[in-house]
Amino acid sequence: MPASPPESGRQIVIAGQAVAYRLRRSARRTIGLTIDHAGLRVGAPQRARISDIEALLREHGDWVLAKLDAWKKRPAPEMLAVADGLAISAFGRPLTVRIAAASRASGRIAGDTLHLAVPPPVDAASVLEKTLREHARRVFAERLALHAPRLGVPVPPLRLSSARTRWGSCSSRGGIALNWRLVFLPLPVVDYVVCHELAHLKEMNHSPRFWSVVEQLCPDWQALRVELRRRGRDLPRF
């Protein structure tokens, strides 16, 4: 996605219920609604009137209230207890975490084992996260180097993101950010996100031309996008 424009907080009353929402304006042509654990977000064209935006929200009020209620009732992802023998998956590859005492914190992946060296009183979870971040950066760099030449563009600068609701972004300067938590998803899904962001180097929008570029790089993008939305809701936390 292109880098996020600023959001503003607003509130509307729907069926007698006060509903807060975040409004983000961009070069898009239509008004779009998104509801997740962060609440209601509205994407709107730069010149869209607030009255038109809120008329749409009221028109779809039953859907908005039902979705917000469903998210409130949704159980939070289970917190992982990071301990010796923990089973996780990195880019679809099953790994067993092995923890050993050491004088210096470090982590590495060898075969199907993720080795953590954890000196007291360092938290094993922090060492695991650092190791997974480093692994994610290496794999992301490899995937960008693989797919960028297919689009005829230079491999862009990469940075890791910890965004709560975005898997990736592409800045106007051509840099790409990818969420490190993608490490918990299968590699084909990660490739979809990488190709999505690379496509923004050609089209900084979500127009039909943009999606044709995505399809050029990732023919199965529609199915992978659905899988991303489904599996991305319940990523492990620790």
PDB file of C-alpha atoms in Angstrom:
ATOM      1  CA  MET A   1       0.000   0.000   0.000  1.00  0.00           C
ATOM      2  CA  PRO A   2       1.105   3.585  -0.434  1.00  0.00           C
ATOM      3  CA  ALA A   3       2.319   5.212   2.784  1.00  0.00           C
ATOM      4  CA  SER A   4      -0.652   6.134   4.946  1.00  0.00           C
ATOM      5  CA  PRO A   5      -1.999   9.683   4.793  1.00  0.00           C
ATOM      6  CA  PRO A   6      -2.907  11.253   8.150  1.00  0.00           C
ATOM      7  CA  GLU A   7      -6.064  10.036   9.873  1.00  0.00           C
ATOM      8  CA  SER A   8      -8.522  12.122  11.855  1.00  0.00           C
ATOM      9  CA  GLY A   9     -10.777  10.895  14.627  1.00  0.00           C
ATOM     10  CA  ARG A  10     -14.498  11.532  14.307  1.00  0.00           C
ATOM     11  CA  GLN A  11     -17.753  10.291  15.813  1.00  0.00           C
ATOM     12  CA  ILE A  12     -21.231   9.597  14.444  1.00  0.00           C
ATOM     13  CA  VAL A  13     -24.500   8.444  16.012  1.00  0.00           C
ATOM     14  CA  ILE A  14     -25.981   5.353  14.339  1.00  0.00           C
ATOM     15  CA  ALA A  15     -29.343   4.035  15.595  1.00  0.00           C
ATOM     16  CA  GLY A  16     -28.861   5.954  18.822  1.00  0.00           C
ATOM     17  CA  GLN A  17     -25.370   4.552  19.405  1.00  0.00           C
ATOM     18  CA  ALA A  18     -22.244   6.727  19.354  1.00  0.00           C
ATOM     19  CA  VAL A  19     -19.652   5.229  17.006  1.00  0.00           C
ATOM     20  CA  ALA A  20     -16.074   6.518  16.767  1.00  0.00           C
ATOM     21  CA  TYR A  21     -14.249   6.195  13.469  1.00  0.00           C
ATOM     22  CA  ARG A  22     -10.954   7.144  11.864  1.00  0.00           C
ATOM     23  CA  LEU A  23     -11.162   9.050   8.580  1.00  0.00           C
ATOM     24  CA  ARG A  24      -8.341   8.810   6.061  1.00  0.00           C
ATOM     25  CA  ARG A  25      -8.475  10.842   2.850  1.00  0.00           C
ATOM     26  CA  SER A  26      -6.501   9.850  -0.238  1.00  0.00           C
ATOM     27  CA  ALA A  27      -6.584   9.816  -4.035  1.00  0.00           C
ATOM     28  CA  ARG A  28      -9.120   6.980  -4.046  1.00  0.00           C
ATOM     29  CA  ARG A  29     -12.382   7.439  -5.978  1.00  0.00           C
ATOM     30  CA  THR A  30     -14.890   5.808  -3.647  1.00  0.00           C
ATOM     31  CA  ILE A  31     -15.669   5.672   0.066  1.00  0.00           C
ATOM     32  CA  GLY A  32     -14.607   2.430   1.756  1.00  0.00           C
ATOM     33  CA  LEU A  33     -15.329   1.051   5.230  1.00  0.00           C
ATOM     34  CA  THR A  34     -13.031  -1.251   7.213  1.00  0.00           C
ATOM     35  CA  ILE A  35     -13.753  -2.769  10.612  1.00  0.00           C
ATOM     36  CA  ASP A  36     -11.259  -4.758  12.659  1.00  0.00           C
ATOM     37  CA  HIS A  37      -9.879  -4.925  16.205  1.00  0.00           C
ATOM     38  CA  ALA A  38      -8.918  -1.237  15.927  1.00  0.00           C
ATOM     39  CA  GLY A  39     -12.512  -0.198  15.216  1.00  0.00           C
ATOM     40  CA  LEU A  40     -14.133   1.520  12.235  1.00  0.00           C
ATOM     41  CA  ARG A  41     -11.943   3.172   9.612  1.00  0.00           C
ATOM     42  CA  VAL A  42     -13.221   5.105   6.612  1.00  0.00           C
ATOM     43  CA  GLY A  43     -11.220   5.757   3.455  1.00  0.00           C
ATOM     44  CA  ALA A  44     -12.565   8.624   1.367  1.00  0.00           C
ATOM     45  CA  PRO A  45     -11.626  10.754  -1.664  1.00  0.00           C
ATOM     46  CA  GLN A  46      -9.938  14.072  -0.898  1.00  0.00           C
ATOM     47  CA  ARG A  47     -13.016  16.115  -1.842  1.00  0.00           C
ATOM     48  CA  ALA A  48     -15.710  13.892  -0.347  1.00  0.00           C
ATOM     49  CA  ARG A  49     -18.065  15.844   1.917  1.00  0.00           C
ATOM     50  CA  ILE A  50     -18.464  14.753   5.526  1.00  0.00           C
ATOM     51  CA  SER A  51     -22.234  14.751   4.974  1.00  0.00           C
ATOM     52  CA  ASP A  52     -21.858  12.211   2.148  1.00  0.00           C
ATOM     53  CA  ILE A  53     -19.457  10.068   4.181  1.00  0.00           C
ATOM     54  CA  GLU A  54     -21.783   9.958   7.168  1.00  0.00           C
ATOM     55  CA  ALA A  55     -24.832   9.350   4.985  1.00  0.00           C
ATOM     56  CA  LEU A  56     -23.089   6.215   3.720  1.00  0.00           C
ATOM     57  CA  LEU A  57     -22.281   5.156   7.275  1.00  0.00           C
ATOM     58  CA  ARG A  58     -25.930   5.500   8.280  1.00  0.00           C
ATOM     59  CA  GLU A  59     -27.057   3.668   5.146  1.00  0.00           C
ATOM     60  CA  HIS A  60     -24.888   0.715   6.188  1.00  0.00           C
ATOM     61  CA  GLY A  61     -25.505   1.279   9.888  1.00  0.00           C
ATOM     62  CA  ASP A  62     -26.819  -2.217  10.653  1.00  0.00           C
ATOM     63  CA  TRP A  63     -23.718  -3.764   9.075  1.00  0.00           C
ATOM     64  CA  VAL A  64     -21.384  -1.379  10.920  1.00  0.00           C
ATOM     65  CA  LEU A  65     -22.949  -2.049  14.319  1.00  0.00           C
ATOM     66  CA  ALA A  66     -23.055  -5.816  13.756  1.00  0.00           C
ATOM     67  CA  LYS A  67     -19.392  -5.973  12.706  1.00  0.00           C
ATOM     68  CA  LEU A  68     -18.231  -3.795  15.613  1.00  0.00           C
ATOM     69  CA  ASP A  69     -20.154  -6.010  18.026  1.00  0.00           C
ATOM     70  CA  ALA A  70     -18.657  -9.157  16.493  1.00  0.00           C
ATOM     71  CA  TRP A  71     -15.125  -7.795  16.944  1.00  0.00           C
ATOM     72  CA  LYS A  72     -15.830  -6.910  20.570  1.00  0.00           C
ATOM     73  CA  LYS A  73     -16.924 -10.493  21.247  1.00  0.00           C
ATOM     74  CA  ARG A  74     -14.027 -12.031  19.353  1.00  0.00           C
ATOM     75  CA  PRO A  75     -11.547 -13.720  21.731  1.00  0.00           C
ATOM     76  CA  ALA A  76      -8.100 -12.174  21.814  1.00  0.00           C
ATOM     77  CA  PRO A  77      -5.311 -14.236  20.224  1.00  0.00           C
ATOM     78  CA  GLU A  78      -3.784 -16.576  22.767  1.00  0.00           C
ATOM     79  CA  MET A  79      -0.536 -15.374  24.294  1.00  0.00           C
ATOM     80  CA  LEU A  80       2.286 -17.814  23.644  1.00  0.00           C
ATOM     81  CA  ALA A  81       4.294 -18.933  26.619  1.00  0.00           C
ATOM     82  CA  VAL A  82       7.847 -18.922  25.294  1.00  0.00           C
ATOM     83  CA  ALA A  83       9.441 -22.007  26.777  1.00  0.00           C
ATOM     84  CA  ASP A  84      11.734 -24.817  25.693  1.00  0.00           C
ATOM     85  CA  GLY A  85       9.897 -27.092  23.259  1.00  0.00           C
ATOM     86  CA  LEU A  86       7.477 -24.419  21.960  1.00  0.00           C
ATOM     87  CA  ALA A  87       6.276 -25.204  18.412  1.00  0.00           C
ATOM     88  CA  ILE A  88       5.931 -22.268  16.005  1.00  0.00           C
ATOM     89  CA  SER A  89       5.871 -21.770  12.248  1.00  0.00           C
ATOM     90  CA  ALA A  90       8.048 -19.366  10.253  1.00  0.00           C
ATOM     91  CA  PHE A  91       7.011 -18.764   6.636  1.00  0.00           C
ATOM     92  CA  GLY A  92       5.118 -22.066   6.765  1.00  0.00           C
ATOM     93  CA  ARG A  93       8.095 -23.985   8.127  1.00  0.00           C
ATOM     94  CA  PRO A  94       7.477 -25.795  11.460  1.00  0.00           C
ATOM     95  CA  LEU A  95      10.118 -25.006  14.078  1.00  0.00           C
ATOM     96  CA  THR A  96      10.750 -26.192  17.610  1.00  0.00           C
ATOM     97  CA  VAL A  97      12.153 -23.615  20.013  1.00  0.00           C
ATOM     98  CA  ARG A  98      15.069 -24.759  22.139  1.00  0.00           C
ATOM     99  CA  ILE A  99      16.262 -22.524  24.967  1.00  0.00           C
ATOM    100  CA  ALA A 100      19.641 -22.707  26.650  1.00  0.00           C
ATOM    101  CA  ALA A 101      21.253 -20.534  29.310  1.00  0.00           C
ATOM    102  CA  ALA A 102      24.121 -18.376  28.041  1.00  0.00           C
ATOM    103  CA  SER A 103      26.176 -15.315  28.868  1.00  0.00           C
ATOM    104  CA  ARG A 104      24.923 -13.407  25.801  1.00  0.00           C
ATOM    105  CA  ALA A 105      21.513 -13.334  24.102  1.00  0.00           C
ATOM    106  CA  SER A 106      21.343 -14.733  20.574  1.00  0.00           C
ATOM    107  CA  GLY A 107      19.160 -16.818  18.306  1.00  0.00           C
ATOM    108  CA  ARG A 108      19.536 -18.888  15.146  1.00  0.00           C
ATOM    109  CA  ILE A 109      17.583 -21.309  12.994  1.00  0.00           C
ATOM    110  CA  ALA A 110      19.178 -24.635  12.128  1.00  0.00           C
ATOM    111  CA  GLY A 111      17.097 -27.216  10.317  1.00  0.00           C
ATOM    112  CA  ASP A 112      13.737 -27.483  12.057  1.00  0.00           C
ATOM    113  CA  THR A 113      15.012 -25.975  15.318  1.00  0.00           C
ATOM    114  CA  LEU A 114      15.116 -22.371  16.488  1.00  0.00           C
ATOM    115  CA  HIS A 115      17.899 -22.110  19.064  1.00  0.00           C
ATOM    116  CA  LEU A 116      17.729 -19.341  21.668  1.00  0.00           C
ATOM    117  CA  ALA A 117      20.569 -18.446  23.993  1.00  0.00           C
ATOM    118  CA  VAL A 118      19.011 -16.568  26.913  1.00  0.00           C
ATOM    119  CA  PRO A 119      21.090 -15.120  29.753  1.00  0.00           C
ATOM    120  CA  PRO A 120      19.267 -14.412  33.016  1.00  0.00           C
ATOM    121  CA  PRO A 121      17.356 -12.221  33.626  1.00  0.00           C
ATOM    122  CA  VAL A 122      16.625 -11.589  29.924  1.00  0.00           C
ATOM    123  CA  ASP A 123      13.101 -12.515  28.777  1.00  0.00           C
ATOM    124  CA  ALA A 124      13.132 -15.413  26.294  1.00  0.00           C
ATOM    125  CA  ALA A 125      10.219 -13.811  24.401  1.00  0.00           C
ATOM    126  CA  SER A 126      12.310 -10.755  23.558  1.00  0.00           C
ATOM    127  CA  VAL A 127      15.124 -12.949  22.198  1.00  0.00           C
ATOM    128  CA  LEU A 128      12.618 -14.937  20.145  1.00  0.00           C
ATOM    129  CA  GLU A 129      11.106 -11.780  18.670  1.00  0.00           C
ATOM    130  CA  LYS A 130      14.531 -10.377  17.782  1.00  0.00           C
ATOM    131  CA  THR A 131      15.488 -13.660  16.101  1.00  0.00           C
ATOM    132  CA  LEU A 132      12.247 -13.785  14.113  1.00  0.00           C
ATOM    133  CA  ARG A 133      12.626 -10.153  13.065  1.00  0.00           C
ATOM    134  CA  GLU A 134      16.116 -10.846  11.732  1.00  0.00           C
ATOM    135  CA  HIS A 135      14.863 -13.931   9.904  1.00  0.00           C
ATOM    136  CA  ALA A 136      11.955 -11.939   8.449  1.00  0.00           C
ATOM    137  CA  ARG A 137      14.292  -9.211   7.196  1.00  0.00           C
ATOM    138  CA  ARG A 138      16.482 -11.767   5.394  1.00  0.00           C
ATOM    139  CA  VAL A 139      13.525 -13.481   3.744  1.00  0.00           C
ATOM    140  CA  PHE A 140      11.829 -10.190   2.796  1.00  0.00           C
ATOM    141  CA  ALA A 141      15.052  -8.990   1.167  1.00  0.00           C
ATOM    142  CA  GLU A 142      15.273 -12.248  -0.787  1.00  0.00           C
ATOM    143  CA  ARG A 143      11.666 -11.974  -1.993  1.00  0.00           C
ATOM    144  CA  LEU A 144      12.092  -8.334  -3.045  1.00  0.00           C
ATOM    145  CA  ALA A 145      15.262  -9.273  -4.932  1.00  0.00           C
ATOM    146  CA  LEU A 146      13.338 -12.070  -6.655  1.00  0.00           C
ATOM    147  CA  HIS A 147      10.236 -10.109  -7.676  1.00  0.00           C
ATOM    148  CA  ALA A 148      11.540  -6.587  -8.373  1.00  0.00           C
ATOM    149  CA  PRO A 149      13.427  -7.588 -11.565  1.00  0.00           C
ATOM    150  CA  ARG A 150      10.244  -9.251 -12.846  1.00  0.00           C
ATOM    151  CA  LEU A 151       8.636  -5.815 -12.722  1.00  0.00           C
ATOM    152  CA  GLY A 152      11.675  -4.106 -14.209  1.00  0.00           C
ATOM    153  CA  VAL A 153      12.345  -1.964 -11.129  1.00  0.00           C
ATOM    154  CA  PRO A 154      15.395  -1.700  -8.833  1.00  0.00           C
ATOM    155  CA  VAL A 155      15.213  -3.586  -5.547  1.00  0.00           C
ATOM    156  CA  PRO A 156      13.743  -0.981  -3.176  1.00  0.00           C
ATOM    157  CA  PRO A 157      15.027  -0.074   0.288  1.00  0.00           C
ATOM    158  CA  LEU A 158      13.408  -2.239   2.971  1.00  0.00           C
ATOM    159  CA  ARG A 159      12.404  -1.510   6.538  1.00  0.00           C
ATOM    160  CA  LEU A 160      10.509  -3.611   9.049  1.00  0.00           C
ATOM    161  CA  SER A 161       7.162  -2.460  10.404  1.00  0.00           C
ATOM    162  CA  SER A 162       5.285  -3.310  13.588  1.00  0.00           C
ATOM    163  CA  ALA A 163       2.001  -1.740  12.465  1.00  0.00           C
ATOM    164  CA  ARG A 164      -1.102  -3.189  14.068  1.00  0.00           C
ATOM    165  CA  THR A 165      -3.356  -3.060  11.006  1.00  0.00           C
ATOM    166  CA  ARG A 166      -1.113  -2.841   7.933  1.00  0.00           C
ATOM    167  CA  TRP A 167       0.959  -5.598   6.367  1.00  0.00           C
ATOM    168  CA  GLY A 168       3.012  -3.302   4.192  1.00  0.00           C
ATOM    169  CA  SER A 169       3.393   0.158   2.710  1.00  0.00           C
ATOM    170  CA  CYS A 170       5.232   1.868  -0.125  1.00  0.00           C
ATOM    171  CA  SER A 171       6.462   5.429   0.300  1.00  0.00           C
ATOM    172  CA  SER A 172       6.456   8.077  -2.404  1.00  0.00           C
ATOM    173  CA  ARG A 173      10.272   7.796  -2.369  1.00  0.00           C
ATOM    174  CA  GLY A 174      10.111   4.139  -3.344  1.00  0.00           C
ATOM    175  CA  GLY A 175      10.921   2.520   0.003  1.00  0.00           C
ATOM    176  CA  ILE A 176       8.923  -0.494   1.137  1.00  0.00           C
ATOM    177  CA  ALA A 177       7.965  -1.417   4.710  1.00  0.00           C
ATOM    178  CA  LEU A 178       6.836  -4.946   5.559  1.00  0.00           C
ATOM    179  CA  ASN A 179       5.318  -6.065   8.833  1.00  0.00           C
ATOM    180  CA  TRP A 180       7.674  -8.460  10.600  1.00  0.00           C
ATOM    181  CA  ARG A 181       4.693 -10.533  11.814  1.00  0.00           C
ATOM    182  CA  LEU A 182       4.303 -11.804   8.263  1.00  0.00           C
ATOM    183  CA  VAL A 183       6.946 -14.310   9.403  1.00  0.00           C
ATOM    184  CA  PHE A 184       4.076 -16.350  10.876  1.00  0.00           C
ATOM    185  CA  LEU A 185       2.338 -16.743   7.500  1.00  0.00           C
ATOM    186  CA  PRO A 186       3.091 -19.108   4.590  1.00  0.00           C
ATOM    187  CA  LEU A 187       5.579 -17.859   2.007  1.00  0.00           C
ATOM    188  CA  PRO A 188       3.023 -17.627  -0.862  1.00  0.00           C
ATOM    189  CA  VAL A 189       0.955 -15.210   1.245  1.00  0.00           C
ATOM    190  CA  VAL A 190       4.068 -13.179   2.006  1.00  0.00           C
ATOM    191  CA  ASP A 191       4.874 -13.104  -1.702  1.00  0.00           C
ATOM    192  CA  TYR A 192       1.435 -11.602  -2.361  1.00  0.00           C
ATOM    193  CA  VAL A 193       2.169  -8.768   0.094  1.00  0.00           C
ATOM    194  CA  VAL A 194       5.612  -8.205  -1.444  1.00  0.00           C
ATOM    195  CA  CYS A 195       4.162  -8.108  -4.971  1.00  0.00           C
ATOM    196  CA  HIS A 196       1.366  -5.800  -3.800  1.00  0.00           C
ATOM    197  CA  GLU A 197       3.845  -3.264  -2.473  1.00  0.00           C
ATOM    198  CA  LEU A 198       6.147  -3.576  -5.488  1.00  0.00           C
ATOM    199  CA  ALA A 199       3.166  -2.873  -7.751  1.00  0.00           C
ATOM    200  CA  HIS A 200       2.832   0.507  -6.028  1.00  0.00           C
ATOM    201  CA  LEU A 201       6.170   1.458  -7.557  1.00  0.00           C
ATOM    202  CA  LYS A 202       4.260   1.477 -10.846  1.00  0.00           C
ATOM    203  CA  GLU A 203       0.831   2.611  -9.629  1.00  0.00           C
ATOM    204  CA  MET A 204       0.534   4.516  -6.335  1.00  0.00           C
ATOM    205  CA  ASN A 205      -3.174   3.745  -6.045  1.00  0.00           C
ATOM    206  CA  HIS A 206      -5.585   0.816  -6.113  1.00  0.00           C
ATOM    207  CA  SER A 207      -6.914   1.367  -9.614  1.00  0.00           C
ATOM    208  CA  PRO A 208      -7.655  -1.443 -12.108  1.00  0.00           C
ATOM    209  CA  ARG A 209      -4.212  -0.778 -13.601  1.00  0.00           C
ATOM    210  CA  PHE A 210      -2.655  -1.373 -10.200  1.00  0.00           C
ATOM    211  CA  TRP A 211      -4.396  -4.727  -9.777  1.00  0.00           C
ATOM    212  CA  SER A 212      -3.323  -5.760 -13.278  1.00  0.00           C
ATOM    213  CA  VAL A 213       0.301  -5.168 -12.200  1.00  0.00           C
ATOM    214  CA  VAL A 214      -0.281  -7.265  -9.069  1.00  0.00           C
ATOM    215  CA  GLU A 215      -1.746 -10.059 -11.210  1.00  0.00           C
ATOM    216  CA  GLN A 216       1.259  -9.908 -13.521  1.00  0.00           C
ATOM    217  CA  LEU A 217       3.516 -10.646 -10.536  1.00  0.00           C
ATOM    218  CA  CYS A 218       1.146 -12.852  -8.542  1.00  0.00           C
ATOM    219  CA  PRO A 219      -1.577 -14.568 -10.618  1.00  0.00           C
ATOM    220  CA  ASP A 220      -3.213 -16.122  -7.508  1.00  0.00           C
ATOM    221  CA  TRP A 221      -3.394 -12.800  -5.650  1.00  0.00           C
ATOM    222  CA  GLN A 222      -7.140 -12.945  -5.010  1.00  0.00           C
ATOM    223  CA  ALA A 223      -7.036 -16.289  -3.203  1.00  0.00           C
ATOM    224  CA  LEU A 224      -3.894 -15.280  -1.321  1.00  0.00           C
ATOM    225  CA  ARG A 225      -5.493 -11.992  -0.276  1.00  0.00           C
ATOM    226  CA  VAL A 226      -8.415 -13.933   1.233  1.00  0.00           C
ATOM    227  CA  GLU A 227      -5.991 -16.233   3.030  1.00  0.00           C
ATOM    228  CA  LEU A 228      -4.081 -13.231   4.385  1.00  0.00           C
ATOM    229  CA  ARG A 229      -7.247 -11.757   5.829  1.00  0.00           C
ATOM    230  CA  ARG A 230      -8.317 -15.075   7.319  1.00  0.00           C
ATOM    231  CA  ARG A 231      -5.012 -16.161   8.820  1.00  0.00           C
ATOM    232  CA  GLY A 232      -3.766 -12.693   9.728  1.00  0.00           C
ATOM    233  CA  ARG A 233      -6.459 -12.315  12.395  1.00  0.00           C
ATOM    234  CA  ASP A 234      -4.984 -14.892  14.740  1.00  0.00           C
ATOM    235  CA  LEU A 235      -1.229 -14.497  14.611  1.00  0.00           C
ATOM    236  CA  PRO A 236       0.541 -15.557  17.814  1.00  0.00           C
ATOM    237  CA  ARG A 237       1.508 -13.002  20.441  1.00  0.00           C
ATOM    238  CA  PHE A 238       4.103 -13.371  23.163  1.00  0.00           C
TER     239      PHE A 238
END
